[in-house]
PDB file of C-alpha atoms in Angstrom:
ATOM      1  CA  UNK A 214       0.000   0.000   0.000  1.00 57.00           C
ATOM      2  CA  UNK A 215       2.887   2.401   0.718  1.00 80.00           C
ATOM      3  CA  UNK A 216       3.783   3.021  -2.926  1.00 84.00           C
ATOM      4  CA  UNK A 217       0.126   3.354  -3.972  1.00 92.00           C
ATOM      5  CA  UNK A 218      -0.741   5.915  -1.324  1.00 95.00           C
ATOM      6  CA  UNK A 219       2.381   7.936  -2.119  1.00 96.00           C
ATOM      7  CA  UNK A 220       1.556   7.924  -5.831  1.00 97.00           C
ATOM      8  CA  UNK A 221      -2.033   8.930  -5.057  1.00 97.00           C
ATOM      9  CA  UNK A 222      -0.879  11.709  -2.731  1.00 97.00           C
ATOM     10  CA  UNK A 223       1.434  13.078  -5.413  1.00 97.00           C
ATOM     11  CA  UNK A 224      -1.456  13.241  -7.875  1.00 97.00           C
ATOM     12  CA  UNK A 225      -3.702  14.765  -5.197  1.00 96.00           C
ATOM     13  CA  UNK A 226      -1.346  17.649  -4.522  1.00 97.00           C
ATOM     14  CA  UNK A 227      -0.633  18.061  -8.226  1.00 96.00           C
ATOM     15  CA  UNK A 228      -4.305  18.840  -8.716  1.00 95.00           C
ATOM     16  CA  UNK A 229      -4.376  21.336  -5.856  1.00 94.00           C
ATOM     17  CA  UNK A 230      -1.202  23.262  -6.706  1.00 93.00           C
ATOM     18  CA  UNK A 231      -0.960  22.927 -10.496  1.00 88.00           C
ATOM     19  CA  UNK A 232      -1.813  26.598 -11.047  1.00 87.00           C
ATOM     20  CA  UNK A 233      -0.049  28.178  -8.083  1.00 88.00           C
ATOM     21  CA  UNK A 234       2.643  30.628  -9.146  1.00 87.00           C
ATOM     22  CA  UNK A 235       3.348  32.279  -5.807  1.00 87.00           C
ATOM     23  CA  UNK A 236       6.045  29.940  -4.525  1.00 87.00           C
ATOM     24  CA  UNK A 237       3.834  27.186  -3.083  1.00 90.00           C
ATOM     25  CA  UNK A 238       3.441  25.262  -6.300  1.00 94.00           C
ATOM     26  CA  UNK A 239       3.410  21.512  -6.916  1.00 96.00           C
ATOM     27  CA  UNK A 240       7.172  21.410  -7.371  1.00 96.00           C
ATOM     28  CA  UNK A 241       7.711  23.008  -3.956  1.00 97.00           C
ATOM     29  CA  UNK A 242       5.741  20.146  -2.422  1.00 97.00           C
ATOM     30  CA  UNK A 243       7.748  17.559  -4.356  1.00 98.00           C
ATOM     31  CA  UNK A 244      11.061  19.105  -3.299  1.00 98.00           C
ATOM     32  CA  UNK A 245       9.960  19.087   0.348  1.00 98.00           C
ATOM     33  CA  UNK A 246       8.811  15.472  -0.070  1.00 98.00           C
ATOM     34  CA  UNK A 247      12.166  14.365  -1.500  1.00 98.00           C
ATOM     35  CA  UNK A 248      14.245  16.314   1.014  1.00 98.00           C
ATOM     36  CA  UNK A 249      12.158  15.184   3.987  1.00 98.00           C
ATOM     37  CA  UNK A 250      12.533  11.548   2.900  1.00 98.00           C
ATOM     38  CA  UNK A 251      16.296  11.953   2.512  1.00 98.00           C
ATOM     39  CA  UNK A 252      16.576  13.518   5.977  1.00 98.00           C
ATOM     40  CA  UNK A 253      14.341  10.821   7.473  1.00 98.00           C
ATOM     41  CA  UNK A 254      16.551   8.063   6.096  1.00 98.00           C
ATOM     42  CA  UNK A 255      19.681   9.713   7.504  1.00 98.00           C
ATOM     43  CA  UNK A 256      18.098  10.437  10.875  1.00 98.00           C
ATOM     44  CA  UNK A 257      16.212   7.141  11.331  1.00 98.00           C
ATOM     45  CA  UNK A 258      12.664   8.518  11.246  1.00 98.00           C
ATOM     46  CA  UNK A 259       9.551   6.552  10.221  1.00 97.00           C
ATOM     47  CA  UNK A 260       9.550   7.077   6.468  1.00 97.00           C
ATOM     48  CA  UNK A 261       5.887   6.768   5.437  1.00 96.00           C
ATOM     49  CA  UNK A 262       4.705   9.224   8.088  1.00 97.00           C
ATOM     50  CA  UNK A 263       7.335  11.719   6.941  1.00 98.00           C
ATOM     51  CA  UNK A 264       6.461  11.254   3.282  1.00 98.00           C
ATOM     52  CA  UNK A 265       2.732  11.740   3.787  1.00 98.00           C
ATOM     53  CA  UNK A 266       3.149  14.740   6.078  1.00 97.00           C
ATOM     54  CA  UNK A 267       5.536  16.324   3.575  1.00 98.00           C
ATOM     55  CA  UNK A 268       3.212  15.766   0.635  1.00 98.00           C
ATOM     56  CA  UNK A 269       0.193  17.143   2.502  1.00 97.00           C
ATOM     57  CA  UNK A 270       1.918  19.898   4.473  1.00 96.00           C
ATOM     58  CA  UNK A 271       0.482  22.771   2.401  1.00 93.00           C
ATOM     59  CA  UNK A 272      -2.942  21.458   1.396  1.00 94.00           C
ATOM     60  CA  UNK A 273      -4.642  23.160   4.357  1.00 89.00           C
ATOM     61  CA  UNK A 274      -2.219  26.041   4.822  1.00 83.00           C
ATOM     62  CA  UNK A 275      -4.081  29.099   6.114  1.00 75.00           C
ATOM     63  CA  UNK A 276      -2.566  31.289   3.368  1.00 77.00           C
ATOM     64  CA  UNK A 277      -3.613  28.881   0.622  1.00 75.00           C
ATOM     65  CA  UNK A 278      -6.800  27.234   1.889  1.00 81.00           C
ATOM     66  CA  UNK A 279      -8.225  29.231   4.809  1.00 80.00           C
ATOM     67  CA  UNK A 280     -11.604  27.456   4.642  1.00 82.00           C
ATOM     68  CA  UNK A 281     -10.088  24.020   5.335  1.00 84.00           C
ATOM     69  CA  UNK A 282      -7.262  25.144   7.607  1.00 82.00           C
ATOM     70  CA  UNK A 283      -8.854  24.790  11.036  1.00 80.00           C
ATOM     71  CA  UNK A 284      -9.786  21.100  10.770  1.00 83.00           C
ATOM     72  CA  UNK A 285      -7.177  20.037   8.210  1.00 87.00           C
ATOM     73  CA  UNK A 286     -10.079  18.915   6.039  1.00 90.00           C
ATOM     74  CA  UNK A 287      -8.132  18.146   2.889  1.00 94.00           C
ATOM     75  CA  UNK A 288      -5.415  16.166   4.647  1.00 94.00           C
ATOM     76  CA  UNK A 289      -7.872  14.195   6.771  1.00 94.00           C
ATOM     77  CA  UNK A 290     -10.163  13.545   3.807  1.00 94.00           C
ATOM     78  CA  UNK A 291      -7.300  12.169   1.739  1.00 96.00           C
ATOM     79  CA  UNK A 292      -5.794  10.014   4.489  1.00 96.00           C
ATOM     80  CA  UNK A 293      -9.192   8.604   5.468  1.00 94.00           C
ATOM     81  CA  UNK A 294      -9.465   6.888   2.087  1.00 94.00           C
ATOM     82  CA  UNK A 295      -6.819   4.414   3.163  1.00 94.00           C
ATOM     83  CA  UNK A 296      -6.295   1.858   5.898  1.00 88.00           C
ATOM     84  CA  UNK A 297      -4.338   4.267   8.079  1.00 91.00           C
ATOM     85  CA  UNK A 298      -4.818   4.141  11.874  1.00 93.00           C
ATOM     86  CA  UNK A 299      -6.484   7.204  13.366  1.00 94.00           C
ATOM     87  CA  UNK A 300      -3.482   7.821  15.604  1.00 95.00           C
ATOM     88  CA  UNK A 301      -1.250   7.996  12.525  1.00 95.00           C
ATOM     89  CA  UNK A 302      -3.619  10.447  10.847  1.00 95.00           C
ATOM     90  CA  UNK A 303      -3.556  12.534  14.034  1.00 95.00           C
ATOM     91  CA  UNK A 304       0.243  12.412  14.081  1.00 96.00           C
ATOM     92  CA  UNK A 305       0.463  13.556  10.458  1.00 96.00           C
ATOM     93  CA  UNK A 306      -1.957  16.422  11.142  1.00 94.00           C
ATOM     94  CA  UNK A 307       0.072  17.398  14.202  1.00 94.00           C
ATOM     95  CA  UNK A 308       3.206  17.537  12.057  1.00 95.00           C
ATOM     96  CA  UNK A 309       1.392  19.688   9.506  1.00 94.00           C
ATOM     97  CA  UNK A 310       0.256  22.013  12.315  1.00 91.00           C
ATOM     98  CA  UNK A 311       3.826  22.654  13.449  1.00 93.00           C
ATOM     99  CA  UNK A 312       5.700  22.874  10.131  1.00 93.00           C
ATOM    100  CA  UNK A 313       5.297  26.559   9.321  1.00 89.00           C
ATOM    101  CA  UNK A 314       7.404  29.465  10.494  1.00 88.00           C
ATOM    102  CA  UNK A 315       5.242  31.730  12.686  1.00 84.00           C
ATOM    103  CA  UNK A 316       7.585  34.375  14.049  1.00 82.00           C
ATOM    104  CA  UNK A 317       7.889  34.280  17.817  1.00 84.00           C
ATOM    105  CA  UNK A 318       5.105  31.661  17.888  1.00 84.00           C
ATOM    106  CA  UNK A 319       7.092  29.158  15.834  1.00 89.00           C
ATOM    107  CA  UNK A 320       6.857  25.645  17.291  1.00 92.00           C
ATOM    108  CA  UNK A 321       9.439  22.864  17.254  1.00 95.00           C
ATOM    109  CA  UNK A 322       7.752  19.544  16.405  1.00 96.00           C
ATOM    110  CA  UNK A 323       7.742  16.962  19.175  1.00 94.00           C
ATOM    111  CA  UNK A 324       8.550  13.983  16.976  1.00 97.00           C
ATOM    112  CA  UNK A 325      11.606  13.239  14.872  1.00 98.00           C
ATOM    113  CA  UNK A 326       9.286  12.813  11.910  1.00 98.00           C
ATOM    114  CA  UNK A 327       7.919  16.317  12.398  1.00 97.00           C
ATOM    115  CA  UNK A 328      11.419  17.743  12.672  1.00 98.00           C
ATOM    116  CA  UNK A 329      12.390  16.111   9.373  1.00 98.00           C
ATOM    117  CA  UNK A 330       9.406  17.676   7.569  1.00 98.00           C
ATOM    118  CA  UNK A 331       9.909  21.087   9.158  1.00 98.00           C
ATOM    119  CA  UNK A 332      13.588  21.060   8.213  1.00 98.00           C
ATOM    120  CA  UNK A 333      12.789  20.093   4.616  1.00 98.00           C
ATOM    121  CA  UNK A 334      10.213  22.872   4.285  1.00 97.00           C
ATOM    122  CA  UNK A 335      12.678  25.392   5.711  1.00 98.00           C
ATOM    123  CA  UNK A 336      15.459  24.250   3.412  1.00 98.00           C
ATOM    124  CA  UNK A 337      13.228  24.963   0.416  1.00 98.00           C
ATOM    125  CA  UNK A 338      12.923  28.558   1.635  1.00 98.00           C
ATOM    126  CA  UNK A 339      16.717  28.937   1.499  1.00 98.00           C
ATOM    127  CA  UNK A 340      19.406  29.109  -1.159  1.00 98.00           C
ATOM    128  CA  UNK A 341      18.827  29.818  -4.844  1.00 98.00           C
ATOM    129  CA  UNK A 342      15.320  28.348  -4.909  1.00 98.00           C
ATOM    130  CA  UNK A 343      14.427  30.117  -1.678  1.00 98.00           C
ATOM    131  CA  UNK A 344      15.402  33.443  -3.238  1.00 98.00           C
ATOM    132  CA  UNK A 345      13.299  32.711  -6.325  1.00 97.00           C
ATOM    133  CA  UNK A 346      10.333  31.673  -4.198  1.00 97.00           C
ATOM    134  CA  UNK A 347      10.576  34.808  -2.053  1.00 97.00           C
ATOM    135  CA  UNK A 348      10.294  37.098  -5.059  1.00 97.00           C
ATOM    136  CA  UNK A 349       7.569  34.974  -6.659  1.00 95.00           C
ATOM    137  CA  UNK A 350       5.504  35.179  -3.457  1.00 93.00           C
ATOM    138  CA  UNK A 351       6.171  38.885  -3.033  1.00 94.00           C
ATOM    139  CA  UNK A 352       5.176  39.684  -6.609  1.00 94.00           C
ATOM    140  CA  UNK A 353       2.000  37.617  -6.393  1.00 92.00           C
ATOM    141  CA  UNK A 354       1.015  39.579  -3.265  1.00 90.00           C
ATOM    142  CA  UNK A 355       1.858  43.031  -4.652  1.00 93.00           C
ATOM    143  CA  UNK A 356       4.829  43.536  -2.343  1.00 94.00           C
ATOM    144  CA  UNK A 357       7.645  45.917  -3.166  1.00 96.00           C
ATOM    145  CA  UNK A 358      10.995  44.299  -3.914  1.00 98.00           C
ATOM    146  CA  UNK A 359      12.788  46.737  -1.616  1.00 97.00           C
ATOM    147  CA  UNK A 360      12.141  50.066   0.072  1.00 96.00           C
ATOM    148  CA  UNK A 361      14.906  51.395   2.341  1.00 95.00           C
ATOM    149  CA  UNK A 362      12.294  53.516   4.109  1.00 94.00           C
ATOM    150  CA  UNK A 363      10.479  50.446   5.414  1.00 92.00           C
ATOM    151  CA  UNK A 364      12.430  48.820   8.274  1.00 92.00           C
ATOM    152  CA  UNK A 365      12.211  45.089   8.842  1.00 92.00           C
ATOM    153  CA  UNK A 366      10.543  43.853  12.013  1.00 90.00           C
ATOM    154  CA  UNK A 367      12.819  41.853  14.301  1.00 83.00           C
ATOM    155  CA  UNK A 368      10.099  40.211  16.405  1.00 86.00           C
ATOM    156  CA  UNK A 369       6.606  39.404  15.180  1.00 85.00           C
ATOM    157  CA  UNK A 370       4.097  36.936  16.589  1.00 83.00           C
ATOM    158  CA  UNK A 371       2.033  34.604  14.378  1.00 79.00           C
ATOM    159  CA  UNK A 372      -0.670  37.119  13.502  1.00 82.00           C
ATOM    160  CA  UNK A 373       1.747  39.991  12.955  1.00 80.00           C
ATOM    161  CA  UNK A 374       3.918  37.849  10.699  1.00 79.00           C
ATOM    162  CA  UNK A 375       0.923  36.522   8.763  1.00 76.00           C
ATOM    163  CA  UNK A 376      -0.531  40.002   8.201  1.00 74.00           C
ATOM    164  CA  UNK A 377       2.742  41.786   7.479  1.00 80.00           C
ATOM    165  CA  UNK A 378       2.874  43.748   4.218  1.00 81.00           C
ATOM    166  CA  UNK A 379       6.622  44.232   4.309  1.00 90.00           C
ATOM    167  CA  UNK A 380       8.987  44.088   1.323  1.00 97.00           C
ATOM    168  CA  UNK A 381      10.584  40.971  -0.106  1.00 97.00           C
ATOM    169  CA  UNK A 382      14.077  42.050   0.957  1.00 98.00           C
ATOM    170  CA  UNK A 383      12.778  42.577   4.499  1.00 96.00           C
ATOM    171  CA  UNK A 384      11.458  39.016   4.372  1.00 96.00           C
ATOM    172  CA  UNK A 385      15.043  37.773   4.244  1.00 97.00           C
ATOM    173  CA  UNK A 386      15.780  39.428   7.583  1.00 96.00           C
ATOM    174  CA  UNK A 387      12.413  38.610   9.120  1.00 95.00           C
ATOM    175  CA  UNK A 388      12.530  34.903   8.242  1.00 96.00           C
ATOM    176  CA  UNK A 389      14.965  33.456   5.730  1.00 97.00           C
ATOM    177  CA  UNK A 390      18.227  34.411   7.429  1.00 97.00           C
ATOM    178  CA  UNK A 391      16.928  32.966  10.698  1.00 96.00           C
ATOM    179  CA  UNK A 392      16.274  29.495   9.374  1.00 97.00           C
ATOM    180  CA  UNK A 393      19.783  28.054   9.584  1.00 98.00           C
ATOM    181  CA  UNK A 394      19.829  28.546  13.360  1.00 97.00           C
ATOM    182  CA  UNK A 395      16.400  26.917  13.655  1.00 97.00           C
ATOM    183  CA  UNK A 396      17.218  23.624  11.920  1.00 98.00           C
ATOM    184  CA  UNK A 397      16.447  20.539  14.005  1.00 98.00           C
ATOM    185  CA  UNK A 398      18.499  17.714  12.504  1.00 98.00           C
ATOM    186  CA  UNK A 399      22.219  17.410  11.879  1.00 98.00           C
ATOM    187  CA  UNK A 400      21.490  16.506   8.267  1.00 98.00           C
ATOM    188  CA  UNK A 401      19.557  19.732   7.664  1.00 98.00           C
ATOM    189  CA  UNK A 402      22.068  21.867   9.539  1.00 98.00           C
ATOM    190  CA  UNK A 403      24.830  20.761   7.185  1.00 98.00           C
ATOM    191  CA  UNK A 404      22.752  21.562   4.097  1.00 98.00           C
ATOM    192  CA  UNK A 405      21.414  24.861   5.401  1.00 98.00           C
ATOM    193  CA  UNK A 406      24.875  26.230   6.159  1.00 98.00           C
ATOM    194  CA  UNK A 407      25.695  26.528   2.455  1.00 98.00           C
ATOM    195  CA  UNK A 408      22.258  27.830   1.529  1.00 98.00           C
ATOM    196  CA  UNK A 409      22.447  30.478   4.247  1.00 98.00           C
ATOM    197  CA  UNK A 410      25.844  31.634   2.975  1.00 98.00           C
ATOM    198  CA  UNK A 411      24.471  31.839  -0.570  1.00 98.00           C
ATOM    199  CA  UNK A 412      21.577  34.064   0.515  1.00 98.00           C
ATOM    200  CA  UNK A 413      23.869  36.381   2.450  1.00 98.00           C
ATOM    201  CA  UNK A 414      26.144  36.716  -0.564  1.00 98.00           C
ATOM    202  CA  UNK A 415      23.126  37.460  -2.755  1.00 98.00           C
ATOM    203  CA  UNK A 416      21.850  40.156  -0.398  1.00 98.00           C
ATOM    204  CA  UNK A 417      25.263  41.803  -0.299  1.00 97.00           C
ATOM    205  CA  UNK A 418      25.306  41.965  -4.103  1.00 97.00           C
ATOM    206  CA  UNK A 419      21.681  43.117  -4.286  1.00 97.00           C
ATOM    207  CA  UNK A 420      22.182  45.996  -1.855  1.00 96.00           C
ATOM    208  CA  UNK A 421      25.399  47.086  -3.572  1.00 96.00           C
ATOM    209  CA  UNK A 422      23.640  47.172  -6.936  1.00 96.00           C
ATOM    210  CA  UNK A 423      20.649  48.969  -5.369  1.00 96.00           C
ATOM    211  CA  UNK A 424      22.957  51.743  -4.164  1.00 92.00           C
ATOM    212  CA  UNK A 425      24.607  51.903  -7.577  1.00 87.00           C
ATOM    213  CA  UNK A 426      28.077  51.070  -6.293  1.00 77.00           C
ATOM    214  CA  UNK A 427      28.428  47.955  -8.463  1.00 68.00           C
TER     215      UNK A 427
END
């Protein structure tokens, strides 16, 4: 059943995210799925739970599906089609609940499986792809690329972070440059170190070009 449910989940999320162009597209989900599985294998986590949580981690995201967010309706509906114990469904939903960055309200998952999925999702917000996703999301939400007159906010709670209308460059300081220090697993920490350095180098070049000095 494992391979069938994974294949079905991939097609399920393909249908949901096929026309998303704001950084949470189908390929984001697949990258998180692959990275989470790789981390799980290195860290000794239960693979199927990690795979399913990774594939379903955005289907009820409050930014993308606010009507189903509270009860994780899409995730539960999909998982209930299969012979999956209720406690496993609850565990997957708990992982999904704790994956996202939420400012000062960010939660560290209790289980190793949750940590693997959270790390994978954070890694996809870093490096070259993370930069591309940041600008795709900002553009799709009518955010300025950069405005030196708008300072970034160092500490925001969940609601403040969710409702922030800051610039995309500020988003690097408000979230992306914080992710390396927040990684849970040794596997993710090693990967994130290079991605963090890449983003910092990019920002240095961006700001120099913005000021017209290069």
